[in-house]
Amino acid sequence: MSAHALIVEPFETLAFMRAALVACLALALTNAAVGMLLVLRRMSLDGDVLGHAVMPGAAIGFLYGGPSPTWLSLGGLASGLAVAALAGLITRGRARQDAGLVAFYLVALSLGVVLVAWRGSNVDIVRVLFGSVLTIDHQALLQIAAASTVVILTIAALYRPLAVGAFDPAFLRAEGTRLPYGAVFLALVVLALVTSFQAFGTLLALGPLLLPAAAARCWGLGAGASMALAAGFGLIASITGLLVSYHGNLPSGPAIVLAAGVLFGISLAATRSWRLLAPMIGRVV
């Protein structure tokens, strides 16, 4: 089989593969920016919890409007923001904040599954939990593009304080800034997760957000360059996962997340090997 038939033909001949590719491109750009800031802030646990916190809202949206991308997204966005706000209000200190987020995550995920099972079928539960990037239609594609644009433009406008807050939050506090950049960033994380939720579901939405950013971070570049590299990794993982899914008749979302995990493993192994070999090469030279 030729390279054209393996790589190009699925996207050339099938409209749903092209729609999935466009959605994954938009998500790769959004997830690179948000995911890198999440990694720099060491908030991976928070991202995981918030990703699952969209479940009850998505379930309520499902009860109201069925498997409509609009209602699922609006409900998920509302519950994600609510969980982030409530966890911040009732907890103090980093350790208690993590415990509060995990508690909300467990309750939110369980409640969402119960609500979907109450009025839906097992197929509906699987779709909400794992998504289906290959079933993204024109309406969902427009929503992904619109949400991705909002996230990227907001990060571009607030890039400096968001980046400084990731490296030195004490500096922002010393400056006496009035804008709650931490809350703004959490809202961006929730919006990015809700956007990914349509393609990857609540259980996998964090994968495309976190893994490409973690892989890019391994190479020790600056924040801006790492975001660009993470976007490239996300696009490579998306194309690879979609092709593996198509040719191997496998679930598309897990295939994309696994491809991103492989890129993270390669980046981690390559950079650690270089750090071990560089001093030896220097001595030889």
PDB file of C-alpha atoms in Angstrom:
ATOM      1  CA  MET A   1       0.000   0.000   0.000  1.00  0.00           C
ATOM      2  CA  SER A   2       1.382   3.408  -0.992  1.00  0.00           C
ATOM      3  CA  ALA A   3       2.028   6.301   1.364  1.00  0.00           C
ATOM      4  CA  HIS A   4      -0.753   8.250  -0.370  1.00  0.00           C
ATOM      5  CA  ALA A   5      -3.285   5.514   0.369  1.00  0.00           C
ATOM      6  CA  LEU A   6      -2.105   5.245   3.973  1.00  0.00           C
ATOM      7  CA  ILE A   7      -1.925   8.933   4.882  1.00  0.00           C
ATOM      8  CA  VAL A   8      -3.709  11.162   2.373  1.00  0.00           C
ATOM      9  CA  GLU A   9      -6.549   9.085   0.976  1.00  0.00           C
ATOM     10  CA  PRO A  10      -8.626   8.776   4.203  1.00  0.00           C
ATOM     11  CA  PHE A  11      -8.764  12.577   4.534  1.00  0.00           C
ATOM     12  CA  GLU A  12      -9.173  13.086   0.794  1.00  0.00           C
ATOM     13  CA  THR A  13     -12.159  10.798   0.340  1.00  0.00           C
ATOM     14  CA  LEU A  14     -14.057  10.930   3.651  1.00  0.00           C
ATOM     15  CA  ALA A  15     -15.772  14.099   4.858  1.00  0.00           C
ATOM     16  CA  PHE A  16     -15.966  12.943   8.491  1.00  0.00           C
ATOM     17  CA  MET A  17     -12.183  12.414   8.559  1.00  0.00           C
ATOM     18  CA  ARG A  18     -11.628  15.946   7.260  1.00  0.00           C
ATOM     19  CA  ALA A  19     -14.006  17.364   9.864  1.00  0.00           C
ATOM     20  CA  ALA A  20     -12.196  15.433  12.599  1.00  0.00           C
ATOM     21  CA  LEU A  21      -8.838  16.715  11.348  1.00  0.00           C
ATOM     22  CA  VAL A  22      -9.999  20.351  11.358  1.00  0.00           C
ATOM     23  CA  ALA A  23     -11.424  19.946  14.866  1.00  0.00           C
ATOM     24  CA  CYS A  24      -8.186  18.373  16.094  1.00  0.00           C
ATOM     25  CA  LEU A  25      -6.156  21.223  14.553  1.00  0.00           C
ATOM     26  CA  ALA A  26      -8.238  23.829  16.411  1.00  0.00           C
ATOM     27  CA  LEU A  27      -7.977  21.818  19.628  1.00  0.00           C
ATOM     28  CA  ALA A  28      -4.206  21.367  19.211  1.00  0.00           C
ATOM     29  CA  LEU A  29      -3.694  25.141  19.058  1.00  0.00           C
ATOM     30  CA  THR A  30      -5.939  25.779  22.061  1.00  0.00           C
ATOM     31  CA  ASN A  31      -4.618  22.905  24.143  1.00  0.00           C
ATOM     32  CA  ALA A  32      -1.002  23.897  23.474  1.00  0.00           C
ATOM     33  CA  ALA A  33      -1.468  27.357  24.972  1.00  0.00           C
ATOM     34  CA  VAL A  34      -3.612  26.294  27.932  1.00  0.00           C
ATOM     35  CA  GLY A  35      -1.769  23.036  28.551  1.00  0.00           C
ATOM     36  CA  MET A  36       1.651  24.670  28.672  1.00  0.00           C
ATOM     37  CA  LEU A  37       0.485  27.212  31.247  1.00  0.00           C
ATOM     38  CA  LEU A  38      -1.103  24.352  33.194  1.00  0.00           C
ATOM     39  CA  VAL A  39       2.195  22.439  33.209  1.00  0.00           C
ATOM     40  CA  LEU A  40       4.200  25.535  34.152  1.00  0.00           C
ATOM     41  CA  ARG A  41       1.839  26.201  37.059  1.00  0.00           C
ATOM     42  CA  ARG A  42       2.073  22.534  38.162  1.00  0.00           C
ATOM     43  CA  MET A  43      -1.708  22.272  38.137  1.00  0.00           C
ATOM     44  CA  SER A  44      -2.109  18.953  36.311  1.00  0.00           C
ATOM     45  CA  LEU A  45      -4.259  17.564  39.140  1.00  0.00           C
ATOM     46  CA  ASP A  46      -6.512  20.616  38.983  1.00  0.00           C
ATOM     47  CA  GLY A  47      -6.911  20.119  35.241  1.00  0.00           C
ATOM     48  CA  ASP A  48      -7.821  16.467  35.707  1.00  0.00           C
ATOM     49  CA  VAL A  49     -10.434  17.291  38.317  1.00  0.00           C
ATOM     50  CA  LEU A  50     -11.934  20.143  36.296  1.00  0.00           C
ATOM     51  CA  GLY A  51     -12.069  17.906  33.234  1.00  0.00           C
ATOM     52  CA  HIS A  52     -14.281  15.458  35.091  1.00  0.00           C
ATOM     53  CA  ALA A  53     -16.274  18.252  36.739  1.00  0.00           C
ATOM     54  CA  VAL A  54     -18.003  19.042  33.434  1.00  0.00           C
ATOM     55  CA  MET A  55     -19.795  15.699  33.644  1.00  0.00           C
ATOM     56  CA  PRO A  56     -22.902  16.644  35.705  1.00  0.00           C
ATOM     57  CA  GLY A  57     -23.549  19.783  33.671  1.00  0.00           C
ATOM     58  CA  ALA A  58     -23.158  17.840  30.438  1.00  0.00           C
ATOM     59  CA  ALA A  59     -25.572  15.253  31.831  1.00  0.00           C
ATOM     60  CA  ILE A  60     -28.147  17.943  32.647  1.00  0.00           C
ATOM     61  CA  GLY A  61     -27.687  19.339  29.155  1.00  0.00           C
ATOM     62  CA  PHE A  62     -28.271  15.846  27.801  1.00  0.00           C
ATOM     63  CA  LEU A  63     -31.477  15.501  29.815  1.00  0.00           C
ATOM     64  CA  TYR A  64     -32.736  18.821  28.448  1.00  0.00           C
ATOM     65  CA  GLY A  65     -31.645  18.734  24.822  1.00  0.00           C
ATOM     66  CA  GLY A  66     -30.488  15.189  24.130  1.00  0.00           C
ATOM     67  CA  PRO A  67     -27.062  14.604  22.519  1.00  0.00           C
ATOM     68  CA  SER A  68     -26.935  18.185  21.289  1.00  0.00           C
ATOM     69  CA  PRO A  69     -23.357  19.583  21.257  1.00  0.00           C
ATOM     70  CA  THR A  70     -24.675  23.000  22.270  1.00  0.00           C
ATOM     71  CA  TRP A  71     -26.514  21.854  25.385  1.00  0.00           C
ATOM     72  CA  LEU A  72     -23.775  19.403  26.378  1.00  0.00           C
ATOM     73  CA  SER A  73     -21.174  22.160  26.123  1.00  0.00           C
ATOM     74  CA  LEU A  74     -23.207  24.806  27.938  1.00  0.00           C
ATOM     75  CA  GLY A  75     -24.039  22.423  30.762  1.00  0.00           C
ATOM     76  CA  GLY A  76     -20.452  21.223  31.031  1.00  0.00           C
ATOM     77  CA  LEU A  77     -19.118  24.775  31.074  1.00  0.00           C
ATOM     78  CA  ALA A  78     -21.530  25.789  33.846  1.00  0.00           C
ATOM     79  CA  SER A  79     -20.707  22.820  36.085  1.00  0.00           C
ATOM     80  CA  GLY A  80     -16.960  23.106  35.474  1.00  0.00           C
ATOM     81  CA  LEU A  81     -16.920  26.771  36.479  1.00  0.00           C
ATOM     82  CA  ALA A  82     -19.137  26.029  39.474  1.00  0.00           C
ATOM     83  CA  VAL A  83     -16.870  23.264  40.757  1.00  0.00           C
ATOM     84  CA  ALA A  84     -13.775  25.449  40.335  1.00  0.00           C
ATOM     85  CA  ALA A  85     -15.431  28.316  42.217  1.00  0.00           C
ATOM     86  CA  LEU A  86     -16.829  26.147  45.015  1.00  0.00           C
ATOM     87  CA  ALA A  87     -13.565  24.308  45.563  1.00  0.00           C
ATOM     88  CA  GLY A  88     -11.728  27.607  45.839  1.00  0.00           C
ATOM     89  CA  LEU A  89     -14.266  29.012  48.294  1.00  0.00           C
ATOM     90  CA  ILE A  90     -14.391  26.146  50.774  1.00  0.00           C
ATOM     91  CA  THR A  91     -10.711  25.227  50.852  1.00  0.00           C
ATOM     92  CA  ARG A  92      -7.616  26.963  52.139  1.00  0.00           C
ATOM     93  CA  GLY A  93      -4.033  26.016  51.489  1.00  0.00           C
ATOM     94  CA  ARG A  94      -2.695  23.920  48.664  1.00  0.00           C
ATOM     95  CA  ALA A  95      -3.182  20.500  50.261  1.00  0.00           C
ATOM     96  CA  ARG A  96      -6.784  21.192  51.236  1.00  0.00           C
ATOM     97  CA  GLN A  97      -7.484  22.655  47.825  1.00  0.00           C
ATOM     98  CA  ASP A  98      -6.403  19.409  46.170  1.00  0.00           C
ATOM     99  CA  ALA A  99      -8.564  17.399  48.586  1.00  0.00           C
ATOM    100  CA  GLY A 100     -11.555  19.650  47.891  1.00  0.00           C
ATOM    101  CA  LEU A 101     -11.110  19.367  44.137  1.00  0.00           C
ATOM    102  CA  VAL A 102     -10.891  15.576  44.307  1.00  0.00           C
ATOM    103  CA  ALA A 103     -14.015  15.409  46.464  1.00  0.00           C
ATOM    104  CA  PHE A 104     -15.959  17.541  43.978  1.00  0.00           C
ATOM    105  CA  TYR A 105     -14.591  15.472  41.102  1.00  0.00           C
ATOM    106  CA  LEU A 106     -15.824  12.171  42.563  1.00  0.00           C
ATOM    107  CA  VAL A 107     -19.282  13.533  43.323  1.00  0.00           C
ATOM    108  CA  ALA A 108     -19.558  15.314  39.962  1.00  0.00           C
ATOM    109  CA  LEU A 109     -18.520  12.287  37.912  1.00  0.00           C
ATOM    110  CA  SER A 110     -20.829   9.919  39.775  1.00  0.00           C
ATOM    111  CA  LEU A 111     -23.763  12.318  39.551  1.00  0.00           C
ATOM    112  CA  GLY A 112     -23.242  12.792  35.834  1.00  0.00           C
ATOM    113  CA  VAL A 113     -23.169   9.070  35.108  1.00  0.00           C
ATOM    114  CA  VAL A 114     -26.337   8.517  37.153  1.00  0.00           C
ATOM    115  CA  LEU A 115     -28.184  11.326  35.344  1.00  0.00           C
ATOM    116  CA  VAL A 116     -27.245  10.095  31.876  1.00  0.00           C
ATOM    117  CA  ALA A 117     -28.100   6.496  32.785  1.00  0.00           C
ATOM    118  CA  TRP A 118     -31.459   7.655  34.172  1.00  0.00           C
ATOM    119  CA  ARG A 119     -32.736   9.009  30.860  1.00  0.00           C
ATOM    120  CA  GLY A 120     -30.296   7.589  28.320  1.00  0.00           C
ATOM    121  CA  SER A 121     -28.663   4.343  27.252  1.00  0.00           C
ATOM    122  CA  ASN A 122     -25.256   2.767  27.657  1.00  0.00           C
ATOM    123  CA  VAL A 123     -24.317   4.241  24.279  1.00  0.00           C
ATOM    124  CA  ASP A 124     -25.079   7.714  25.601  1.00  0.00           C
ATOM    125  CA  ILE A 125     -22.932   7.094  28.687  1.00  0.00           C
ATOM    126  CA  VAL A 126     -20.008   5.953  26.541  1.00  0.00           C
ATOM    127  CA  ARG A 127     -20.381   8.986  24.280  1.00  0.00           C
ATOM    128  CA  VAL A 128     -20.385  11.438  27.186  1.00  0.00           C
ATOM    129  CA  LEU A 129     -17.471   9.714  28.902  1.00  0.00           C
ATOM    130  CA  PHE A 130     -15.263   9.085  25.869  1.00  0.00           C
ATOM    131  CA  GLY A 131     -16.608  11.378  23.131  1.00  0.00           C
ATOM    132  CA  SER A 132     -16.429  10.635  19.420  1.00  0.00           C
ATOM    133  CA  VAL A 133     -14.198  12.828  17.321  1.00  0.00           C
ATOM    134  CA  LEU A 134     -15.321  11.086  14.113  1.00  0.00           C
ATOM    135  CA  THR A 135     -18.944  12.152  14.593  1.00  0.00           C
ATOM    136  CA  ILE A 136     -18.264  15.896  14.843  1.00  0.00           C
ATOM    137  CA  ASP A 137     -20.720  17.711  12.585  1.00  0.00           C
ATOM    138  CA  HIS A 138     -20.751  21.213  11.128  1.00  0.00           C
ATOM    139  CA  GLN A 139     -22.421  22.748  14.193  1.00  0.00           C
ATOM    140  CA  ALA A 140     -19.967  21.176  16.618  1.00  0.00           C
ATOM    141  CA  LEU A 141     -17.075  22.234  14.397  1.00  0.00           C
ATOM    142  CA  LEU A 142     -18.214  25.860  14.484  1.00  0.00           C
ATOM    143  CA  GLN A 143     -18.532  25.728  18.277  1.00  0.00           C
ATOM    144  CA  ILE A 144     -15.032  24.275  18.633  1.00  0.00           C
ATOM    145  CA  ALA A 145     -13.623  26.961  16.337  1.00  0.00           C
ATOM    146  CA  ALA A 146     -15.417  29.761  18.210  1.00  0.00           C
ATOM    147  CA  ALA A 147     -14.368  28.544  21.671  1.00  0.00           C
ATOM    148  CA  SER A 148     -10.786  27.964  20.508  1.00  0.00           C
ATOM    149  CA  THR A 149     -10.652  31.509  19.125  1.00  0.00           C
ATOM    150  CA  VAL A 150     -11.859  32.967  22.430  1.00  0.00           C
ATOM    151  CA  VAL A 151      -9.266  31.014  24.422  1.00  0.00           C
ATOM    152  CA  ILE A 152      -6.355  31.859  22.132  1.00  0.00           C
ATOM    153  CA  LEU A 153      -7.222  35.564  21.883  1.00  0.00           C
ATOM    154  CA  THR A 154      -7.631  35.816  25.679  1.00  0.00           C
ATOM    155  CA  ILE A 155      -4.264  34.174  26.302  1.00  0.00           C
ATOM    156  CA  ALA A 156      -2.654  36.431  23.690  1.00  0.00           C
ATOM    157  CA  ALA A 157      -4.105  39.517  25.378  1.00  0.00           C
ATOM    158  CA  LEU A 158      -3.124  38.410  28.900  1.00  0.00           C
ATOM    159  CA  TYR A 159      -0.006  36.431  28.007  1.00  0.00           C
ATOM    160  CA  ARG A 160       2.466  38.385  30.110  1.00  0.00           C
ATOM    161  CA  PRO A 161       0.619  38.261  33.470  1.00  0.00           C
ATOM    162  CA  LEU A 162      -0.443  34.660  32.873  1.00  0.00           C
ATOM    163  CA  ALA A 163       3.135  33.634  32.109  1.00  0.00           C
ATOM    164  CA  VAL A 164       4.554  35.623  35.042  1.00  0.00           C
ATOM    165  CA  GLY A 165       1.931  34.081  37.314  1.00  0.00           C
ATOM    166  CA  ALA A 166       3.123  30.636  36.244  1.00  0.00           C
ATOM    167  CA  PHE A 167       6.763  31.334  37.200  1.00  0.00           C
ATOM    168  CA  ASP A 168       6.466  33.894  40.003  1.00  0.00           C
ATOM    169  CA  PRO A 169       2.927  34.445  41.355  1.00  0.00           C
ATOM    170  CA  ALA A 170       4.383  36.384  44.314  1.00  0.00           C
ATOM    171  CA  PHE A 171       5.531  39.071  41.887  1.00  0.00           C
ATOM    172  CA  LEU A 172       1.981  39.652  40.658  1.00  0.00           C
ATOM    173  CA  ARG A 173       0.746  39.911  44.225  1.00  0.00           C
ATOM    174  CA  ALA A 174       3.515  42.383  45.029  1.00  0.00           C
ATOM    175  CA  GLU A 175       2.476  44.480  42.033  1.00  0.00           C
ATOM    176  CA  GLY A 176      -0.979  44.824  43.588  1.00  0.00           C
ATOM    177  CA  THR A 177      -2.828  43.775  40.434  1.00  0.00           C
ATOM    178  CA  ARG A 178      -6.605  43.853  40.758  1.00  0.00           C
ATOM    179  CA  LEU A 179      -7.508  41.456  37.968  1.00  0.00           C
ATOM    180  CA  PRO A 180      -7.860  37.876  39.313  1.00  0.00           C
ATOM    181  CA  TYR A 181      -5.578  36.230  36.781  1.00  0.00           C
ATOM    182  CA  GLY A 182      -5.765  32.902  38.599  1.00  0.00           C
ATOM    183  CA  ALA A 183      -9.546  32.779  38.257  1.00  0.00           C
ATOM    184  CA  VAL A 184      -9.305  33.881  34.620  1.00  0.00           C
ATOM    185  CA  PHE A 185      -6.863  31.069  33.911  1.00  0.00           C
ATOM    186  CA  LEU A 186      -9.101  28.477  35.589  1.00  0.00           C
ATOM    187  CA  ALA A 187     -11.999  29.694  33.446  1.00  0.00           C
ATOM    188  CA  LEU A 188      -9.820  29.258  30.340  1.00  0.00           C
ATOM    189  CA  VAL A 189      -8.917  25.730  31.451  1.00  0.00           C
ATOM    190  CA  VAL A 190     -12.596  24.844  31.883  1.00  0.00           C
ATOM    191  CA  LEU A 191     -13.472  26.333  28.483  1.00  0.00           C
ATOM    192  CA  ALA A 192     -10.645  24.409  26.808  1.00  0.00           C
ATOM    193  CA  LEU A 193     -11.740  21.172  28.492  1.00  0.00           C
ATOM    194  CA  VAL A 194     -15.364  21.701  27.478  1.00  0.00           C
ATOM    195  CA  THR A 195     -14.204  22.320  23.914  1.00  0.00           C
ATOM    196  CA  SER A 196     -12.207  19.068  23.945  1.00  0.00           C
ATOM    197  CA  PHE A 197     -15.107  17.287  25.635  1.00  0.00           C
ATOM    198  CA  GLN A 198     -17.089  17.187  22.395  1.00  0.00           C
ATOM    199  CA  ALA A 199     -14.340  15.152  20.750  1.00  0.00           C
ATOM    200  CA  PHE A 200     -12.804  13.205  23.647  1.00  0.00           C
ATOM    201  CA  GLY A 201     -15.435  13.022  26.391  1.00  0.00           C
ATOM    202  CA  THR A 202     -14.959  13.829  30.056  1.00  0.00           C
ATOM    203  CA  LEU A 203     -12.508  11.005  30.762  1.00  0.00           C
ATOM    204  CA  LEU A 204     -10.067  11.730  27.925  1.00  0.00           C
ATOM    205  CA  ALA A 205     -10.338  15.519  27.485  1.00  0.00           C
ATOM    206  CA  LEU A 206      -7.255  16.155  29.628  1.00  0.00           C
ATOM    207  CA  GLY A 207      -5.044  13.899  27.474  1.00  0.00           C
ATOM    208  CA  PRO A 208      -4.787  16.167  24.398  1.00  0.00           C
ATOM    209  CA  LEU A 209      -4.511  19.150  26.757  1.00  0.00           C
ATOM    210  CA  LEU A 210      -1.697  17.890  28.967  1.00  0.00           C
ATOM    211  CA  LEU A 211       0.398  15.303  27.078  1.00  0.00           C
ATOM    212  CA  PRO A 212       1.628  17.472  24.152  1.00  0.00           C
ATOM    213  CA  ALA A 213       2.474  20.261  26.603  1.00  0.00           C
ATOM    214  CA  ALA A 214       4.353  17.850  28.866  1.00  0.00           C
ATOM    215  CA  ALA A 215       6.239  16.476  25.852  1.00  0.00           C
ATOM    216  CA  ALA A 216       7.197  19.987  24.710  1.00  0.00           C
ATOM    217  CA  ARG A 217       8.278  20.948  28.234  1.00  0.00           C
ATOM    218  CA  CYS A 218      10.847  18.129  28.197  1.00  0.00           C
ATOM    219  CA  TRP A 219      12.933  20.014  25.617  1.00  0.00           C
ATOM    220  CA  GLY A 220      13.634  22.949  27.957  1.00  0.00           C
ATOM    221  CA  LEU A 221      12.495  25.746  25.646  1.00  0.00           C
ATOM    222  CA  GLY A 222      10.911  29.046  26.621  1.00  0.00           C
ATOM    223  CA  ALA A 223       7.197  29.340  27.240  1.00  0.00           C
ATOM    224  CA  GLY A 224       6.330  30.678  23.783  1.00  0.00           C
ATOM    225  CA  ALA A 225       8.504  28.174  21.906  1.00  0.00           C
ATOM    226  CA  SER A 226       7.151  25.355  24.075  1.00  0.00           C
ATOM    227  CA  MET A 227       3.589  26.329  23.159  1.00  0.00           C
ATOM    228  CA  ALA A 228       4.465  26.189  19.454  1.00  0.00           C
ATOM    229  CA  LEU A 229       6.147  22.807  19.888  1.00  0.00           C
ATOM    230  CA  ALA A 230       3.175  21.513  21.897  1.00  0.00           C
ATOM    231  CA  ALA A 231       0.841  22.568  19.074  1.00  0.00           C
ATOM    232  CA  GLY A 232       2.998  20.611  16.632  1.00  0.00           C
ATOM    233  CA  PHE A 233       3.002  17.560  18.895  1.00  0.00           C
ATOM    234  CA  GLY A 234      -0.770  17.809  19.265  1.00  0.00           C
ATOM    235  CA  LEU A 235      -1.283  17.933  15.506  1.00  0.00           C
ATOM    236  CA  ILE A 236       1.089  14.983  14.930  1.00  0.00           C
ATOM    237  CA  ALA A 237      -0.703  12.958  17.602  1.00  0.00           C
ATOM    238  CA  SER A 238      -4.092  13.825  16.087  1.00  0.00           C
ATOM    239  CA  ILE A 239      -3.128  12.807  12.550  1.00  0.00           C
ATOM    240  CA  THR A 240      -1.430   9.635  13.772  1.00  0.00           C
ATOM    241  CA  GLY A 241      -4.347   8.680  16.011  1.00  0.00           C
ATOM    242  CA  LEU A 242      -6.942   9.315  13.316  1.00  0.00           C
ATOM    243  CA  LEU A 243      -5.031   7.201  10.790  1.00  0.00           C
ATOM    244  CA  VAL A 244      -4.459   4.372  13.273  1.00  0.00           C
ATOM    245  CA  SER A 245      -8.146   4.520  14.160  1.00  0.00           C
ATOM    246  CA  TYR A 246      -9.175   4.407  10.504  1.00  0.00           C
ATOM    247  CA  HIS A 247      -6.874   1.610   9.344  1.00  0.00           C
ATOM    248  CA  GLY A 248      -7.094  -0.453  12.529  1.00  0.00           C
ATOM    249  CA  ASN A 249     -10.819   0.042  13.206  1.00  0.00           C
ATOM    250  CA  LEU A 250     -10.021   1.371  16.689  1.00  0.00           C
ATOM    251  CA  PRO A 251     -11.598   4.128  18.834  1.00  0.00           C
ATOM    252  CA  SER A 252     -10.337   7.471  17.591  1.00  0.00           C
ATOM    253  CA  GLY A 253     -10.129   9.384  20.896  1.00  0.00           C
ATOM    254  CA  PRO A 254      -8.044   6.799  22.773  1.00  0.00           C
ATOM    255  CA  ALA A 255      -5.828   6.350  19.698  1.00  0.00           C
ATOM    256  CA  ILE A 256      -5.048  10.084  19.634  1.00  0.00           C
ATOM    257  CA  VAL A 257      -4.329  10.161  23.378  1.00  0.00           C
ATOM    258  CA  LEU A 258      -2.066   7.109  23.055  1.00  0.00           C
ATOM    259  CA  ALA A 259      -0.179   8.770  20.193  1.00  0.00           C
ATOM    260  CA  ALA A 260       0.328  11.852  22.377  1.00  0.00           C
ATOM    261  CA  GLY A 261       1.546   9.576  25.177  1.00  0.00           C
ATOM    262  CA  VAL A 262       4.086   7.989  22.837  1.00  0.00           C
ATOM    263  CA  LEU A 263       5.374  11.452  21.866  1.00  0.00           C
ATOM    264  CA  PHE A 264       5.739  12.296  25.554  1.00  0.00           C
ATOM    265  CA  GLY A 265       7.660   9.066  26.164  1.00  0.00           C
ATOM    266  CA  ILE A 266       9.968   9.714  23.203  1.00  0.00           C
ATOM    267  CA  SER A 267      10.599  13.307  24.301  1.00  0.00           C
ATOM    268  CA  LEU A 268      11.312  12.253  27.876  1.00  0.00           C
ATOM    269  CA  ALA A 269      13.686   9.460  26.816  1.00  0.00           C
ATOM    270  CA  ALA A 270      15.467  11.604  24.209  1.00  0.00           C
ATOM    271  CA  THR A 271      16.087  14.581  26.490  1.00  0.00           C
ATOM    272  CA  ARG A 272      17.207  12.449  29.437  1.00  0.00           C
ATOM    273  CA  SER A 273      19.555  10.459  27.194  1.00  0.00           C
ATOM    274  CA  TRP A 274      21.030  13.680  25.844  1.00  0.00           C
ATOM    275  CA  ARG A 275      21.606  15.036  29.355  1.00  0.00           C
ATOM    276  CA  LEU A 276      23.488  11.841  30.245  1.00  0.00           C
ATOM    277  CA  LEU A 277      25.532  11.694  27.034  1.00  0.00           C
ATOM    278  CA  ALA A 278      26.325  15.418  26.641  1.00  0.00           C
ATOM    279  CA  PRO A 279      28.999  15.535  29.407  1.00  0.00           C
ATOM    280  CA  MET A 280      30.659  12.400  28.027  1.00  0.00           C
ATOM    281  CA  ILE A 281      30.701  13.829  24.490  1.00  0.00           C
ATOM    282  CA  GLY A 282      32.124  17.089  25.824  1.00  0.00           C
ATOM    283  CA  ARG A 283      34.986  15.275  27.555  1.00  0.00           C
ATOM    284  CA  VAL A 284      35.799  13.297  24.411  1.00  0.00           C
ATOM    285  CA  VAL A 285      35.836  16.427  22.260  1.00  0.00           C
TER     286      VAL A 285
END
